[in-house]
CSV table of C-alpha atoms and ligand atoms in Angstrom, one decimal:
chain,number,residue,atom,x,y,z
M,530,UNK,CA,14.8,-12.6,-1.0
M,531,UNK,CA,11.6,-14.1,-2.6
M,532,UNK,CA,10.3,-13.8,-6.2
M,533,UNK,CA,7.0,-12.9,-4.6
M,534,UNK,CA,8.1,-10.4,-2.4
M,535,UNK,CA,10.9,-7.4,-2.2
M,536,UNK,CA,13.7,-7.3,0.4
M,537,UNK,CA,16.3,-4.8,0.7
M,538,UNK,CA,19.3,-6.7,1.8
M,539,UNK,CA,21.1,-9.2,-0.3
M,540,UNK,CA,21.5,-12.4,1.8
M,541,UNK,CA,23.4,-15.9,1.5
M,542,UNK,CA,21.2,-18.0,-0.4
M,543,UNK,CA,19.6,-15.7,-2.4
M,544,UNK,CA,19.1,-15.6,-6.3
M,545,UNK,CA,20.2,-12.1,-7.7
M,546,UNK,CA,20.5,-11.1,-11.0
M,547,UNK,CA,23.7,-9.3,-12.2
M,548,UNK,CA,23.5,-6.6,-14.6
M,549,UNK,CA,26.2,-6.1,-17.0
M,550,UNK,CA,25.1,-3.5,-19.2
M,551,UNK,CA,23.5,-3.3,-22.7
M,552,UNK,CA,21.0,-5.5,-21.7
M,553,UNK,CA,23.0,-8.4,-20.6
M,554,UNK,CA,21.9,-9.9,-17.4
M,555,UNK,CA,22.7,-13.1,-15.7
M,556,UNK,CA,21.2,-14.7,-12.4
M,557,UNK,CA,23.6,-15.7,-9.6
M,558,UNK,CA,23.1,-17.9,-6.3
M,559,UNK,CA,24.6,-15.8,-3.6
M,560,UNK,CA,26.7,-18.0,-1.3
M,561,UNK,CA,29.3,-17.3,1.5
M,562,UNK,CA,32.9,-17.8,0.1
M,563,UNK,CA,31.8,-18.1,-3.5
M,564,UNK,CA,32.9,-15.9,-6.6
M,565,UNK,CA,31.3,-14.8,-9.8
M,566,UNK,CA,33.6,-14.2,-12.9
M,567,UNK,CA,32.4,-11.4,-15.0
M,568,UNK,CA,34.2,-9.7,-18.2
M,569,UNK,CA,34.9,-7.0,-15.6
M,570,UNK,CA,36.6,-9.3,-13.0
M,571,UNK,CA,35.2,-11.5,-10.1
M,572,UNK,CA,32.5,-10.6,-7.9
M,573,UNK,CA,33.1,-11.9,-4.1
M,574,UNK,CA,29.8,-12.8,-2.7
M,575,UNK,CA,31.1,-12.4,1.0
M,576,UNK,CA,32.6,-9.0,0.7
M,577,UNK,CA,30.7,-7.5,-2.2
M,578,UNK,CA,27.2,-9.0,-1.9
M,579,UNK,CA,26.0,-10.6,1.5
M,580,UNK,CA,24.9,-7.8,3.6
M,581,UNK,CA,24.6,-5.1,0.8
M,582,UNK,CA,21.6,-3.4,-0.6
M,583,UNK,CA,19.9,-4.6,-3.6
M,584,UNK,CA,20.5,-2.1,-6.8
M,585,UNK,CA,24.1,-1.8,-5.6
M,586,UNK,CA,27.0,-1.0,-8.1
M,587,UNK,CA,29.8,-3.4,-7.5
M,588,UNK,CA,33.4,-2.6,-8.5
M,589,UNK,CA,34.8,-6.1,-9.9
M,590,UNK,CA,38.3,-7.1,-9.5
M,591,UNK,CA,39.4,-5.8,-13.0
M,592,UNK,CA,37.8,-2.2,-11.9
M,593,UNK,CA,34.6,-2.7,-14.3
M,594,UNK,CA,31.4,-2.2,-12.5
M,595,UNK,CA,27.8,-4.3,-12.5
M,596,UNK,CA,24.6,-3.7,-10.5
M,597,UNK,CA,23.0,-6.5,-8.5
M,598,UNK,CA,18.9,-6.3,-8.9
M,599,UNK,CA,16.4,-8.2,-6.9
M,600,UNK,CA,14.6,-10.8,-8.8
M,601,UNK,CA,11.6,-10.6,-10.5
M,602,UNK,CA,9.4,-12.5,-12.7
M,603,UNK,CA,10.2,-10.3,-15.4
M,604,UNK,CA,14.0,-10.5,-15.0
M,605,UNK,CA,13.9,-14.3,-14.7
M,606,UNK,CA,12.0,-14.6,-18.1
M,607,UNK,CA,15.0,-12.9,-19.9
M,608,UNK,CA,17.6,-14.8,-17.7
M,609,UNK,CA,16.5,-18.2,-17.0
M,610,UNK,CA,18.0,-21.3,-18.2
M,611,UNK,CA,15.9,-22.6,-21.2
M,612,UNK,CA,14.8,-26.5,-21.0
M,613,UNK,CA,12.1,-25.4,-23.5
M,614,UNK,CA,10.5,-22.5,-26.0
M,615,UNK,CA,9.2,-20.1,-23.0
M,616,UNK,CA,6.6,-17.3,-23.1
M,617,UNK,CA,7.6,-13.7,-22.8
M,618,UNK,CA,6.2,-10.9,-21.2
M,619,UNK,CA,4.2,-9.7,-24.0
M,620,UNK,CA,1.9,-12.8,-24.2
M,621,UNK,CA,2.2,-12.9,-20.1
M,622,UNK,CA,0.9,-9.8,-20.0
M,623,UNK,CA,-2.4,-10.6,-22.0
M,624,UNK,CA,-2.8,-14.1,-20.3
M,625,UNK,CA,-2.4,-12.6,-16.7
M,626,UNK,CA,-5.1,-10.0,-17.7
M,627,UNK,CA,-7.6,-12.1,-19.9
M,628,UNK,CA,-7.4,-14.9,-17.1
M,629,UNK,CA,-8.5,-12.3,-14.5
M,630,UNK,CA,-5.6,-13.3,-12.1
M,631,UNK,CA,-5.2,-11.6,-8.8
M,632,UNK,CA,-4.0,-12.3,-5.2
M,633,UNK,CA,-5.9,-15.3,-4.1
M,634,UNK,CA,-6.7,-16.8,-7.3
M,635,UNK,CA,-5.9,-20.6,-7.8
M,636,UNK,CA,-4.7,-21.5,-11.2
M,637,UNK,CA,-3.8,-24.6,-13.2
M,638,UNK,CA,-1.2,-24.8,-15.7
M,639,UNK,CA,0.5,-27.4,-17.9
M,640,UNK,CA,3.1,-27.7,-19.3
M,641,UNK,CA,5.6,-26.2,-16.6
M,642,UNK,CA,8.3,-26.2,-19.4
M,643,UNK,CA,10.9,-23.7,-18.0
M,644,UNK,CA,8.5,-21.9,-15.4
M,645,UNK,CA,8.6,-18.6,-17.1
M,646,UNK,CA,5.0,-18.1,-17.0
M,647,UNK,CA,4.8,-20.0,-13.5
M,648,UNK,CA,6.8,-17.3,-12.0
M,649,UNK,CA,4.5,-14.5,-13.2
M,650,UNK,CA,1.5,-16.4,-12.1
M,651,UNK,CA,3.2,-17.0,-8.6
M,652,UNK,CA,3.6,-13.2,-8.2
M,653,UNK,CA,0.3,-12.5,-9.5
M,654,UNK,CA,-1.6,-14.9,-6.9
M,655,UNK,CA,0.4,-14.3,-3.9
M,656,UNK,CA,0.2,-14.4,-1.1
M,657,UNK,CA,-3.1,-16.5,-0.7
M,658,UNK,CA,-3.3,-17.9,-4.3
M,659,UNK,CA,-2.1,-21.4,-5.3
M,660,UNK,CA,-0.5,-22.9,-8.8
M,661,UNK,CA,-0.9,-26.3,-9.9
M,662,UNK,CA,1.3,-27.1,-12.5
M,663,UNK,CA,1.9,-30.3,-14.6
M,664,UNK,CA,4.9,-31.3,-16.3
M,665,UNK,CA,5.2,-35.0,-18.2
M,666,UNK,CA,8.9,-34.8,-18.4
M,667,UNK,CA,10.4,-35.9,-15.2
M,668,UNK,CA,13.7,-33.8,-15.6
M,669,UNK,CA,11.9,-30.8,-16.3
M,670,UNK,CA,9.4,-31.3,-13.5
M,671,UNK,CA,12.3,-31.9,-11.3
M,672,UNK,CA,14.3,-28.8,-12.1
M,673,UNK,CA,11.6,-26.3,-12.0
M,674,UNK,CA,10.5,-27.6,-8.6
M,675,UNK,CA,14.0,-26.9,-7.3
M,676,UNK,CA,14.3,-23.5,-8.9
M,677,UNK,CA,10.5,-22.8,-6.9
M,678,UNK,CA,12.5,-23.9,-3.3
M,679,UNK,CA,15.5,-21.7,-4.3
M,680,UNK,CA,13.1,-18.6,-5.4
M,681,UNK,CA,11.2,-19.3,-2.1
M,682,UNK,CA,8.0,-19.5,-3.8
M,683,UNK,CA,7.2,-23.6,-3.2
M,684,UNK,CA,4.8,-22.8,-0.5
M,685,UNK,CA,2.5,-21.5,-3.3
M,686,UNK,CA,3.0,-24.2,-6.1
M,687,UNK,CA,2.7,-28.0,-6.6
M,688,UNK,CA,4.5,-29.3,-9.3
M,689,UNK,CA,3.0,-32.8,-10.5
M,690,UNK,CA,5.0,-35.0,-12.8
M,691,UNK,CA,2.3,-36.6,-15.1
M,692,UNK,CA,0.5,-36.3,-18.5
M,693,UNK,CA,-2.4,-33.8,-18.4
M,694,UNK,CA,-3.8,-35.2,-21.4
M,695,UNK,CA,-4.5,-38.5,-19.6
M,696,UNK,CA,-4.3,-37.8,-15.8
M,697,UNK,CA,-5.5,-34.2,-15.7
M,698,UNK,CA,-4.2,-31.7,-13.0
M,699,UNK,CA,-4.6,-33.9,-10.0
M,700,UNK,CA,-7.2,-31.7,-8.4
M,701,UNK,CA,-11.1,-30.9,-9.0
M,702,UNK,CA,-13.1,-28.0,-8.7
M,703,UNK,CA,-10.4,-25.6,-7.3
M,704,UNK,CA,-9.3,-23.5,-10.1
M,705,UNK,CA,-10.3,-19.9,-11.2
M,706,UNK,CA,-8.2,-20.3,-14.2
M,707,UNK,CA,-6.5,-22.9,-16.5
M,708,UNK,CA,-3.9,-22.2,-18.6
M,709,UNK,CA,-2.3,-24.7,-21.5
M,710,UNK,CA,0.7,-24.7,-23.4
M,711,UNK,CA,1.0,-28.3,-24.6
M,712,UNK,CA,1.0,-29.6,-28.3
M,713,UNK,CA,-2.4,-31.1,-28.2
M,714,UNK,CA,-4.5,-28.9,-25.9
M,715,UNK,CA,-7.9,-30.1,-27.1
M,716,UNK,CA,-7.1,-33.1,-25.3
M,717,UNK,CA,-6.8,-31.5,-22.0
M,718,UNK,CA,-9.9,-29.4,-22.3
M,719,UNK,CA,-12.3,-32.0,-20.5
M,720,UNK,CA,-9.7,-32.0,-17.6
M,721,UNK,CA,-9.6,-28.4,-17.7
M,722,UNK,CA,-13.2,-27.9,-17.0
M,723,UNK,CA,-13.0,-30.6,-14.0
M,724,UNK,CA,-10.4,-28.8,-12.3
M,725,UNK,CA,-12.4,-25.5,-12.6
M,726,UNK,CA,-14.6,-24.2,-9.8
M,727,UNK,CA,-18.5,-24.9,-10.2
M,728,UNK,CA,-19.1,-21.2,-10.5
M,729,UNK,CA,-16.8,-21.1,-13.5
M,730,UNK,CA,-13.8,-19.3,-14.5
M,731,UNK,CA,-11.8,-18.7,-17.2
M,732,UNK,CA,-9.3,-20.8,-19.5
M,733,UNK,CA,-6.6,-20.0,-21.9
M,734,UNK,CA,-4.6,-22.0,-24.3
M,735,UNK,CA,-1.3,-21.0,-26.3
M,736,UNK,CA,-0.5,-22.9,-29.7
M,737,UNK,CA,1.9,-21.6,-32.3
M,738,UNK,CA,-0.6,-23.0,-35.1
M,739,UNK,CA,-3.9,-22.4,-36.3
M,740,UNK,CA,-4.7,-25.8,-36.8
M,741,UNK,CA,-4.2,-26.5,-33.2
M,742,UNK,CA,-6.3,-23.4,-32.4
M,743,UNK,CA,-9.3,-24.9,-34.4
M,744,UNK,CA,-9.1,-28.3,-32.6
M,745,UNK,CA,-8.8,-26.6,-29.2
M,746,UNK,CA,-11.8,-24.3,-30.1
M,747,UNK,CA,-14.0,-27.5,-31.3
M,748,UNK,CA,-13.3,-29.0,-27.8
M,749,UNK,CA,-14.1,-25.6,-26.1
M,750,UNK,CA,-17.5,-25.7,-27.8
M,751,UNK,CA,-18.2,-29.2,-27.2
M,752,UNK,CA,-17.5,-29.2,-23.3
M,753,UNK,CA,-19.5,-26.2,-23.0
M,754,UNK,CA,-17.1,-23.1,-22.8
M,755,UNK,CA,-18.7,-19.9,-24.0
M,756,UNK,CA,-16.9,-16.3,-24.9
M,757,UNK,CA,-14.4,-18.2,-27.2
M,758,UNK,CA,-11.9,-15.6,-28.7
M,759,UNK,CA,-8.5,-15.9,-30.3
M,760,UNK,CA,-6.0,-13.2,-30.4
M,761,UNK,CA,-2.2,-12.8,-31.4
M,762,UNK,CA,-0.1,-10.3,-29.2
M,763,UNK,CA,2.5,-8.5,-31.4
M,764,UNK,CA,5.2,-6.1,-30.2
M,765,UNK,CA,5.5,-2.7,-32.2
M,766,UNK,CA,8.5,-1.0,-31.0
M,767,UNK,CA,8.6,2.7,-32.4
M,768,UNK,CA,12.1,4.0,-33.1
M,769,UNK,CA,12.9,7.7,-32.4
M,770,UNK,CA,14.9,9.2,-34.7
M,771,UNK,CA,15.8,12.5,-35.9
M,772,UNK,CA,15.0,13.9,-39.5
M,773,UNK,CA,16.2,16.9,-41.6
M,774,UNK,CA,13.6,18.5,-43.7
M,775,UNK,CA,14.1,21.4,-46.3
M,776,UNK,CA,12.2,24.6,-45.0
M,777,UNK,CA,9.1,24.9,-47.2
M,778,UNK,CA,8.9,27.7,-49.6
M,779,UNK,CA,6.0,29.7,-48.9
M,780,UNK,CA,6.7,32.4,-52.2
M,781,UNK,CA,8.3,35.8,-52.2
M,782,UNK,CA,10.2,37.1,-49.5
M,783,UNK,CA,10.0,40.7,-47.8
M,784,UNK,CA,12.4,41.2,-45.4
M,785,UNK,CA,15.9,42.0,-45.8
M,786,UNK,CA,17.3,39.1,-43.7
M,787,UNK,CA,15.0,36.4,-45.7
M,788,UNK,CA,16.5,37.8,-48.9
M,789,UNK,CA,20.2,37.3,-47.6
M,790,UNK,CA,19.4,33.4,-47.0
M,791,UNK,CA,17.5,31.6,-49.9
M,792,UNK,CA,14.9,29.4,-48.0
M,793,UNK,CA,15.5,26.3,-50.1
M,794,UNK,CA,19.2,26.4,-48.8
M,795,UNK,CA,17.3,26.1,-44.9
M,796,UNK,CA,16.4,22.6,-43.4
M,797,UNK,CA,14.9,21.9,-40.0
M,798,UNK,CA,15.5,19.1,-37.7
M,799,UNK,CA,12.6,17.0,-36.4
M,800,UNK,CA,12.1,14.4,-34.0
M,801,UNK,CA,9.9,11.5,-35.4
M,802,UNK,CA,8.8,7.8,-34.9
M,803,UNK,CA,8.4,5.1,-37.4
M,804,UNK,CA,6.5,2.1,-36.9
M,805,UNK,CA,8.2,-0.8,-38.2
M,806,UNK,CA,6.7,-1.9,-41.5
M,807,UNK,CA,6.9,-5.7,-40.7
M,808,UNK,CA,6.7,-7.2,-37.2
M,809,UNK,CA,8.8,-10.4,-36.8
M,810,UNK,CA,8.0,-12.7,-34.1
M,811,UNK,CA,4.7,-14.8,-34.4
M,812,UNK,CA,4.9,-16.5,-30.8
M,813,UNK,CA,1.6,-17.8,-31.0
M,814,UNK,CA,-2.1,-17.6,-30.6
M,815,UNK,CA,-3.8,-17.4,-27.2
M,816,UNK,CA,-7.4,-18.8,-27.1
M,817,UNK,CA,-9.4,-17.6,-24.3
M,818,UNK,CA,-12.8,-19.0,-23.1
M,819,UNK,CA,-15.1,-18.7,-20.2
M,820,UNK,CA,-16.7,-21.7,-18.4
M,821,UNK,CA,-19.9,-20.8,-17.1
M,822,UNK,CA,-21.4,-21.8,-13.6
M,823,UNK,CA,-22.7,-25.3,-13.6
B,1744,SAM,C1,6.9,-24.9,-24.5
B,1744,SAM,S1,6.7,-25.7,-23.3
B,1744,SAM,C2,5.9,-24.6,-22.0
B,1744,SAM,C3,6.6,-23.5,-21.7
B,1744,SAM,C4,6.2,-22.6,-20.7
B,1744,SAM,N1,4.6,-22.3,-20.7
B,1744,SAM,C5,6.9,-21.3,-19.8
B,1744,SAM,O1,6.5,-20.1,-20.1
B,1744,SAM,O2,8.3,-21.8,-19.6
B,1744,SAM,C6,5.8,-27.0,-23.2
B,1744,SAM,C7,5.9,-28.2,-21.8
B,1744,SAM,O3,4.8,-29.2,-21.9
B,1744,SAM,C8,5.2,-30.4,-21.6
B,1744,SAM,N2,4.3,-30.9,-22.0
B,1744,SAM,C9,3.6,-31.4,-23.3
B,1744,SAM,N3,2.9,-32.0,-23.4
B,1744,SAM,C10,2.5,-32.3,-22.1
B,1744,SAM,C11,1.2,-33.3,-21.7
B,1744,SAM,N4,0.4,-33.6,-22.1
B,1744,SAM,N5,1.3,-33.1,-20.3
B,1744,SAM,C12,2.2,-32.5,-19.3
B,1744,SAM,N6,3.3,-31.9,-19.8
B,1744,SAM,C13,3.3,-31.8,-21.3
B,1744,SAM,C14,6.5,-30.1,-22.2
B,1744,SAM,O4,7.3,-31.5,-21.8
B,1744,SAM,C15,7.2,-28.9,-22.2
B,1744,SAM,O5,8.0,-29.2,-21.1
């Protein structure tokens, strides 16, 4: 198992995602001799998991069952232990596309936080790209580095425990893209520029408040970035529902059958979708810019 490569068979030491139904999921470390308790009873790792195929349905000791899934960055985002606020898939999708990430891209990121975005970046840039991620909170830096090892992606990433605003990313002239998710991104824009390749690249900064966006844009202009644009990505879920409507009355009726059934007593059923009137869940603004060739 690796978060950047699929394997069929569950092995000792893997991280697997247990799907308990109703969108409830939890990550587990697969270990010989270990057991995981669920509301359906225990899962015995040695007999129920190791050597079995990912995707399998496991019957737990109380008779209920769960599915055991191969981990992905998307599943990790919804199951990871939070140490910080994290980025979710809606923003991550826009970030990955607008930063033009692809296999082989070199990316600098700060702060690492809980590593939600980092895992998505790693899957996108693998197998030949690289992530340099900077986190100034020591325990968070150590914890995420441990997770990268457990998820077998540590060959693709370096975690640096330093202040990106003071000390930068620890690399110069290597990055195709830089991502900032820190309270004062404007203080790191100069370091972002220094980390990027001479032939240019893309930068993105995530901020919840528009005042942070304004200061970041000013810093981007000052450092010669171009194509500066800010967007907010909102997810609009359309619920499908069935409505019943009265049959329209088209005037006098001629046939015998229609005379027997007055039209205004007939209804017809219609499947429809309704967009929500309000969209809760502002996460933040994404500011993108391009560093031109220097
Ligand atoms: C909101 S979290 C990032 C979440 C991350 N994008 C994710 O998806 O999991 C912000 C992180 O930035 C770190 N941070 C804040 N200022 C920093 C700085 N100047 N240098 C390095 N890390 C910083 C914080 O410790 C925190 O862990």
